[in-house]
PDB file of C-alpha atoms in Angstrom:
ATOM      1  CA  MET A   1     127.029 -43.414 -60.967  1.00 50.00           C
ATOM      2  CA  GLU A   2     127.906 -44.501 -64.498  1.00 57.00           C
ATOM      3  CA  LYS A   3     126.968 -41.457 -66.541  1.00 72.00           C
ATOM      4  CA  SER A   4     125.607 -37.951 -66.344  1.00 76.00           C
ATOM      5  CA  VAL A   5     121.877 -37.383 -66.249  1.00 93.00           C
ATOM      6  CA  ILE A   6     119.433 -34.532 -65.891  1.00 95.00           C
ATOM      7  CA  PHE A   7     116.050 -35.035 -64.242  1.00 97.00           C
ATOM      8  CA  VAL A   8     113.305 -32.409 -64.335  1.00 98.00           C
ATOM      9  CA  ASP A   9     110.260 -32.476 -62.079  1.00 98.00           C
ATOM     10  CA  GLY A  10     107.306 -30.140 -61.519  1.00 97.00           C
ATOM     11  CA  GLY A  11     105.951 -27.387 -63.716  1.00 96.00           C
ATOM     12  CA  SER A  12     104.138 -27.985 -66.997  1.00 95.00           C
ATOM     13  CA  SER A  13     105.256 -30.447 -69.655  1.00 95.00           C
ATOM     14  CA  ARG A  14     106.438 -27.499 -71.801  1.00 94.00           C
ATOM     15  CA  GLN A  15     108.473 -26.106 -68.887  1.00 96.00           C
ATOM     16  CA  ARG A  16     110.016 -29.527 -68.205  1.00 96.00           C
ATOM     17  CA  GLU A  17     110.949 -29.935 -71.873  1.00 95.00           C
ATOM     18  CA  LEU A  18     112.448 -26.441 -72.074  1.00 95.00           C
ATOM     19  CA  ALA A  19     114.341 -26.874 -68.780  1.00 96.00           C
ATOM     20  CA  PHE A  20     115.811 -30.192 -69.923  1.00 97.00           C
ATOM     21  CA  ASP A  21     116.823 -28.783 -73.314  1.00 95.00           C
ATOM     22  CA  ALA A  22     118.367 -25.639 -71.801  1.00 96.00           C
ATOM     23  CA  ALA A  23     120.224 -27.557 -69.072  1.00 97.00           C
ATOM     24  CA  SER A  24     121.527 -30.089 -71.622  1.00 96.00           C
ATOM     25  CA  PHE A  25     122.684 -27.242 -73.871  1.00 96.00           C
ATOM     26  CA  ALA A  26     124.404 -25.465 -70.960  1.00 97.00           C
ATOM     27  CA  TRP A  27     126.043 -28.730 -69.902  1.00 95.00           C
ATOM     28  CA  MET A  28     127.565 -29.238 -73.334  1.00 94.00           C
ATOM     29  CA  GLN A  29     128.803 -25.639 -73.414  1.00 96.00           C
ATOM     30  CA  LEU A  30     130.163 -25.538 -69.844  1.00 96.00           C
ATOM     31  CA  MET A  31     131.215 -29.100 -69.027  1.00 94.00           C
ATOM     32  CA  PRO A  32     131.414 -31.218 -72.199  1.00 90.00           C
ATOM     33  CA  ARG A  33     133.921 -33.668 -70.720  1.00 90.00           C
ATOM     34  CA  ILE A  34     132.142 -34.276 -67.418  1.00 88.00           C
ATOM     35  CA  ARG A  35     130.726 -37.795 -67.566  1.00 84.00           C
ATOM     36  CA  LYS A  36     129.605 -38.563 -64.028  1.00 89.00           C
ATOM     37  CA  CYS A  37     127.106 -36.092 -62.643  1.00 92.00           C
ATOM     38  CA  VAL A  38     123.412 -35.960 -61.726  1.00 95.00           C
ATOM     39  CA  ILE A  39     121.369 -32.782 -61.910  1.00 96.00           C
ATOM     40  CA  ASN A  40     117.872 -32.698 -60.468  1.00 97.00           C
ATOM     41  CA  ILE A  41     115.840 -29.693 -61.576  1.00 98.00           C
ATOM     42  CA  GLU A  42     112.663 -28.872 -59.661  1.00 98.00           C
ATOM     43  CA  LEU A  43     110.218 -26.397 -61.171  1.00 98.00           C
ATOM     44  CA  LYS A  44     108.096 -24.999 -58.352  1.00 97.00           C
ATOM     45  CA  ASN A  45     106.684 -21.876 -56.752  1.00 95.00           C
ATOM     46  CA  LEU A  46     109.526 -19.960 -55.145  1.00 94.00           C
ATOM     47  CA  LYS A  47     108.948 -16.891 -53.025  1.00 90.00           C
ATOM     48  CA  GLY A  48     111.366 -14.001 -53.485  1.00 87.00           C
ATOM     49  CA  TYR A  49     113.889 -15.518 -55.891  1.00 90.00           C
ATOM     50  CA  ASP A  50     114.077 -17.026 -59.382  1.00 94.00           C
ATOM     51  CA  GLY A  51     116.268 -20.041 -58.706  1.00 95.00           C
ATOM     52  CA  THR A  52     118.975 -21.660 -56.650  1.00 93.00           C
ATOM     53  CA  CYS A  53     121.539 -24.436 -56.874  1.00 93.00           C
ATOM     54  CA  PHE A  54     122.554 -26.848 -54.113  1.00 91.00           C
ATOM     55  CA  ASP A  55     125.592 -29.098 -53.941  1.00 89.00           C
ATOM     56  CA  PHE A  56     123.500 -32.063 -52.813  1.00 81.00           C
ATOM     57  CA  ASN A  57     126.004 -34.895 -52.837  1.00 78.00           C
ATOM     58  CA  THR A  58     129.211 -35.901 -54.587  1.00 81.00           C
ATOM     59  CA  ARG A  59     128.527 -34.868 -58.175  1.00 89.00           C
ATOM     60  CA  GLU A  60     124.797 -34.592 -57.487  1.00 94.00           C
ATOM     61  CA  TYR A  61     123.128 -31.194 -57.644  1.00 95.00           C
ATOM     62  CA  LEU A  62     119.674 -29.782 -57.087  1.00 96.00           C
ATOM     63  CA  ILE A  63     118.485 -26.778 -59.062  1.00 97.00           C
ATOM     64  CA  GLU A  64     115.217 -25.111 -58.106  1.00 97.00           C
ATOM     65  CA  VAL A  65     113.572 -22.775 -60.607  1.00 97.00           C
ATOM     66  CA  ASN A  66     110.501 -20.620 -60.079  1.00 97.00           C
ATOM     67  CA  LYS A  67     107.876 -22.068 -62.423  1.00 96.00           C
ATOM     68  CA  LYS A  68     106.094 -18.681 -62.498  1.00 94.00           C
ATOM     69  CA  LEU A  69     108.874 -17.109 -64.598  1.00 94.00           C
ATOM     70  CA  SER A  70     108.108 -16.280 -68.222  1.00 89.00           C
ATOM     71  CA  LEU A  71     109.133 -19.135 -70.495  1.00 75.00           C
ATOM     72  CA  THR A  72     111.350 -16.951 -72.624  1.00 72.00           C
ATOM     73  CA  ASP A  73     114.345 -15.077 -71.275  1.00 70.00           C
ATOM     74  CA  ASN A  74     113.734 -15.202 -67.494  1.00 93.00           C
ATOM     75  CA  PHE A  75     113.152 -18.960 -67.292  1.00 96.00           C
ATOM     76  CA  LEU A  76     116.059 -19.745 -69.609  1.00 95.00           C
ATOM     77  CA  THR A  77     118.530 -17.338 -68.000  1.00 96.00           C
ATOM     78  CA  THR A  78     117.712 -18.805 -64.596  1.00 97.00           C
ATOM     79  CA  ILE A  79     118.441 -22.328 -65.884  1.00 97.00           C
ATOM     80  CA  PHE A  80     121.677 -21.094 -67.469  1.00 98.00           C
ATOM     81  CA  HIS A  81     122.659 -19.169 -64.313  1.00 97.00           C
ATOM     82  CA  GLU A  82     122.182 -22.199 -62.083  1.00 97.00           C
ATOM     83  CA  MET A  83     124.020 -24.454 -64.550  1.00 98.00           C
ATOM     84  CA  VAL A  84     127.014 -22.120 -64.240  1.00 98.00           C
ATOM     85  CA  HIS A  85     126.892 -22.809 -60.499  1.00 95.00           C
ATOM     86  CA  VAL A  86     126.840 -26.564 -61.190  1.00 95.00           C
ATOM     87  CA  LYS A  87     129.972 -26.092 -63.318  1.00 95.00           C
ATOM     88  CA  GLN A  88     131.534 -24.085 -60.476  1.00 95.00           C
ATOM     89  CA  TYR A  89     130.765 -26.844 -57.960  1.00 92.00           C
ATOM     90  CA  VAL A  90     132.106 -29.564 -60.284  1.00 92.00           C
ATOM     91  CA  ARG A  91     135.336 -27.641 -60.868  1.00 92.00           C
ATOM     92  CA  LYS A  92     135.656 -26.714 -57.179  1.00 89.00           C
ATOM     93  CA  GLU A  93     135.254 -23.004 -57.928  1.00 89.00           C
ATOM     94  CA  LEU A  94     132.325 -22.677 -55.507  1.00 84.00           C
ATOM     95  CA  PHE A  95     131.642 -24.262 -52.151  1.00 65.00           C
ATOM     96  CA  SER A  96     128.343 -24.231 -50.255  1.00 60.00           C
ATOM     97  CA  GLU A  97     129.982 -22.723 -47.193  1.00 57.00           C
ATOM     98  CA  CYS A  98     131.102 -19.702 -49.264  1.00 60.00           C
ATOM     99  CA  ASN A  99     127.652 -18.127 -49.381  1.00 63.00           C
ATOM    100  CA  PHE A 100     128.132 -15.454 -46.721  1.00 69.00           C
ATOM    101  CA  TYR A 101     127.197 -11.879 -47.532  1.00 74.00           C
ATOM    102  CA  ASN A 102     125.500  -8.982 -45.750  1.00 79.00           C
ATOM    103  CA  ASN A 103     123.410  -7.443 -48.517  1.00 80.00           C
ATOM    104  CA  ARG A 104     122.416  -7.806 -52.176  1.00 76.00           C
ATOM    105  CA  GLU A 105     125.323  -5.660 -53.371  1.00 86.00           C
ATOM    106  CA  GLU A 106     127.841  -7.950 -51.639  1.00 83.00           C
ATOM    107  CA  TYR A 107     126.003 -10.992 -53.021  1.00 79.00           C
ATOM    108  CA  LEU A 108     126.137  -9.671 -56.613  1.00 80.00           C
ATOM    109  CA  SER A 109     129.863  -8.924 -56.291  1.00 83.00           C
ATOM    110  CA  LEU A 110     130.774 -12.486 -55.258  1.00 85.00           C
ATOM    111  CA  PRO A 111     133.059 -13.904 -57.984  1.00 87.00           C
ATOM    112  CA  TRP A 112     130.818 -16.906 -58.697  1.00 90.00           C
ATOM    113  CA  GLU A 113     127.782 -14.630 -59.078  1.00 90.00           C
ATOM    114  CA  VAL A 114     129.664 -12.234 -61.358  1.00 92.00           C
ATOM    115  CA  GLU A 115     130.573 -15.180 -63.574  1.00 95.00           C
ATOM    116  CA  ALA A 116     127.066 -16.704 -63.457  1.00 95.00           C
ATOM    117  CA  TYR A 117     125.365 -13.438 -64.452  1.00 95.00           C
ATOM    118  CA  LYS A 118     127.847 -12.892 -67.292  1.00 97.00           C
ATOM    119  CA  VAL A 119     127.723 -16.443 -68.648  1.00 97.00           C
ATOM    120  CA  GLN A 120     123.914 -16.735 -68.392  1.00 96.00           C
ATOM    121  CA  GLU A 121     123.628 -13.968 -70.985  1.00 95.00           C
ATOM    122  CA  GLU A 122     126.255 -15.544 -73.236  1.00 97.00           C
ATOM    123  CA  LEU A 123     124.462 -18.905 -73.062  1.00 97.00           C
ATOM    124  CA  LEU A 124     121.117 -17.271 -73.832  1.00 95.00           C
ATOM    125  CA  ILE A 125     122.553 -15.686 -76.991  1.00 94.00           C
ATOM    126  CA  GLN A 126     124.160 -18.969 -78.049  1.00 95.00           C
ATOM    127  CA  TRP A 127     120.882 -20.816 -77.344  1.00 91.00           C
ATOM    128  CA  GLN A 128     118.865 -18.315 -79.395  1.00 90.00           C
ATOM    129  CA  ASP A 129     121.370 -18.486 -82.258  1.00 90.00           C
ATOM    130  CA  MET A 130     121.188 -22.284 -82.239  1.00 85.00           C
ATOM    131  CA  LYS A 131     117.368 -22.189 -82.362  1.00 78.00           C
ATOM    132  CA  ILE A 132     117.400 -19.726 -85.281  1.00 82.00           C
ATOM    133  CA  ILE A 133     119.808 -21.932 -87.231  1.00 77.00           C
ATOM    134  CA  ARG A 134     117.697 -25.051 -86.530  1.00 71.00           C
ATOM    135  CA  ASN A 135     114.522 -23.280 -87.667  1.00 73.00           C
ATOM    136  CA  GLN A 136     116.185 -22.169 -90.916  1.00 71.00           C
ATOM    137  CA  ASN A 137     117.027 -25.742 -91.905  1.00 58.00           C
TER     138      ASN A 137
END
Protein backbone atom coordinates (compact mmCIF):
# COMPACT_ATOMS: atom_id res chain seq x y z
CA MET A 1 0.00 0.00 0.00
CA GLU A 2 1.63 3.22 -1.18
CA LYS A 3 -0.88 5.84 -0.12
CA SER A 4 -4.18 6.38 1.61
CA VAL A 5 -7.40 5.99 -0.32
CA ILE A 6 -11.12 6.08 0.30
CA PHE A 7 -13.51 3.97 -1.77
CA VAL A 8 -17.28 4.41 -1.63
CA ASP A 9 -19.74 1.86 -3.00
CA GLY A 10 -23.53 1.57 -3.03
CA GLY A 11 -26.17 4.22 -2.48
CA SER A 12 -26.92 7.00 -4.95
CA SER A 13 -24.29 9.06 -6.75
CA ARG A 14 -25.11 12.01 -4.44
CA GLN A 15 -24.67 9.81 -1.35
CA ARG A 16 -21.35 8.46 -2.67
CA GLU A 17 -20.10 11.99 -3.36
CA LEU A 18 -21.18 13.25 0.07
CA ALA A 19 -19.70 10.20 1.84
CA PHE A 20 -16.37 10.63 0.06
CA ASP A 21 -16.24 14.36 0.81
CA ALA A 22 -17.19 13.89 4.47
CA ALA A 23 -14.75 11.00 5.00
CA SER A 24 -11.94 12.96 3.30
CA PHE A 25 -12.71 15.98 5.49
CA ALA A 26 -12.75 13.84 8.65
CA TRP A 27 -9.48 12.19 7.61
CA MET A 28 -7.74 15.53 7.28
CA GLN A 29 -9.09 16.67 10.66
CA LEU A 30 -8.39 13.43 12.55
CA MET A 31 -5.36 11.86 10.86
CA PRO A 32 -3.61 14.40 8.59
CA ARG A 33 -0.24 12.65 8.81
CA ILE A 34 -1.46 9.12 8.13
CA ARG A 35 -0.28 8.20 4.64
CA LYS A 36 -0.91 4.47 4.32
CA CYS A 37 -4.50 3.48 4.90
CA VAL A 38 -7.48 2.19 2.91
CA ILE A 39 -11.06 2.93 3.87
CA ASN A 40 -13.90 1.16 2.10
CA ILE A 41 -17.29 2.75 2.69
CA GLU A 42 -20.39 0.74 1.79
CA LEU A 43 -23.73 2.53 1.62
CA LYS A 44 -26.46 -0.07 2.05
CA ASN A 45 -29.66 -0.98 3.85
CA LEU A 46 -28.84 -1.70 7.47
CA LYS A 47 -31.40 -3.03 9.90
CA GLY A 48 -31.37 -1.57 13.41
CA TYR A 49 -28.29 0.65 13.26
CA ASP A 50 -26.92 3.65 11.35
CA GLY A 51 -23.36 2.49 10.73
CA THR A 52 -20.41 0.43 11.83
CA CYS A 53 -16.66 0.24 11.38
CA PHE A 54 -14.55 -2.91 11.02
CA ASP A 55 -10.80 -3.28 11.36
CA PHE A 56 -10.58 -5.36 8.19
CA ASN A 57 -6.85 -5.77 7.72
CA THR A 58 -3.62 -3.96 8.55
CA ARG A 59 -4.54 -0.34 7.90
CA GLU A 60 -7.62 -1.37 5.92
CA TYR A 61 -11.06 -0.55 7.28
CA LEU A 62 -14.64 -1.13 6.26
CA ILE A 63 -17.33 1.38 7.16
CA GLU A 64 -20.97 0.50 6.55
CA VAL A 65 -23.53 3.30 6.53
CA ASN A 66 -27.30 2.98 6.29
CA LYS A 67 -28.20 4.55 2.94
CA LYS A 68 -31.73 5.27 4.24
CA LEU A 69 -30.45 8.02 6.58
CA SER A 70 -31.29 11.62 5.72
CA LEU A 71 -28.51 13.19 3.69
CA THR A 72 -28.05 16.06 6.10
CA ASP A 73 -27.07 15.59 9.72
CA ASN A 74 -27.74 11.86 10.26
CA PHE A 75 -25.79 10.64 7.22
CA LEU A 76 -22.89 13.01 7.87
CA THR A 77 -22.67 12.36 11.62
CA THR A 78 -22.61 8.63 10.95
CA ILE A 79 -19.70 9.06 8.52
CA PHE A 80 -17.90 11.27 11.03
CA HIS A 81 -18.62 8.85 13.90
CA GLU A 82 -17.21 5.88 12.01
CA MET A 83 -14.17 7.90 10.87
CA VAL A 84 -13.40 8.54 14.54
CA HIS A 85 -13.34 4.76 14.98
CA VAL A 86 -10.92 4.47 12.03
CA LYS A 87 -8.67 7.00 13.79
CA GLN A 88 -8.97 4.96 17.00
CA TYR A 89 -7.98 1.76 15.19
CA VAL A 90 -5.04 3.46 13.44
CA ARG A 91 -3.76 4.89 16.73
CA LYS A 92 -4.39 1.62 18.60
CA GLU A 93 -7.01 3.23 20.83
CA LEU A 94 -9.64 0.64 19.86
CA PHE A 95 -9.40 -3.06 19.18
CA SER A 96 -12.09 -5.26 17.63
CA GLU A 97 -12.03 -7.63 20.58
CA CYS A 98 -12.95 -4.74 22.93
CA ASN A 99 -16.59 -4.63 21.85
CA PHE A 100 -18.14 -6.45 24.81
CA TYR A 101 -21.08 -4.88 26.59
CA ASN A 102 -24.37 -6.05 28.09
CA ASN A 103 -26.74 -3.25 27.14
CA ARG A 104 -26.99 0.05 25.26
CA GLU A 105 -26.05 2.09 28.33
CA GLU A 106 -22.79 0.14 28.74
CA TYR A 107 -22.15 0.48 24.99
CA LEU A 108 -22.62 4.28 25.07
CA SER A 109 -20.27 4.60 28.06
CA LEU A 110 -17.37 2.81 26.33
CA PRO A 111 -14.52 5.34 26.02
CA TRP A 112 -14.25 4.99 22.23
CA GLU A 113 -18.00 5.58 21.85
CA VAL A 114 -17.93 8.60 24.17
CA GLU A 115 -15.18 10.09 22.01
CA ALA A 116 -16.89 9.17 18.71
CA TYR A 117 -20.21 10.76 19.74
CA LYS A 118 -18.45 13.91 20.94
CA VAL A 119 -16.16 14.30 17.92
CA GLN A 120 -18.91 13.53 15.36
CA GLU A 121 -20.70 16.69 16.49
CA GLU A 122 -17.52 18.76 16.41
CA LEU A 123 -16.75 17.53 12.88
CA LEU A 124 -20.29 18.29 11.74
CA ILE A 125 -19.97 21.89 12.94
CA GLN A 126 -16.56 22.26 11.30
CA TRP A 127 -17.94 20.73 8.07
CA GLN A 128 -20.93 23.10 8.05
CA ASP A 129 -18.69 26.10 8.74
CA MET A 130 -16.40 25.09 5.88
CA LYS A 131 -19.37 24.79 3.50
CA ILE A 132 -20.70 28.22 4.51
CA ILE A 133 -17.30 29.81 3.92
CA ARG A 134 -16.97 28.10 0.51
CA ASN A 135 -20.44 29.27 -0.53
CA GLN A 136 -19.64 32.86 0.45
CA ASN A 137 -16.63 33.01 -1.87
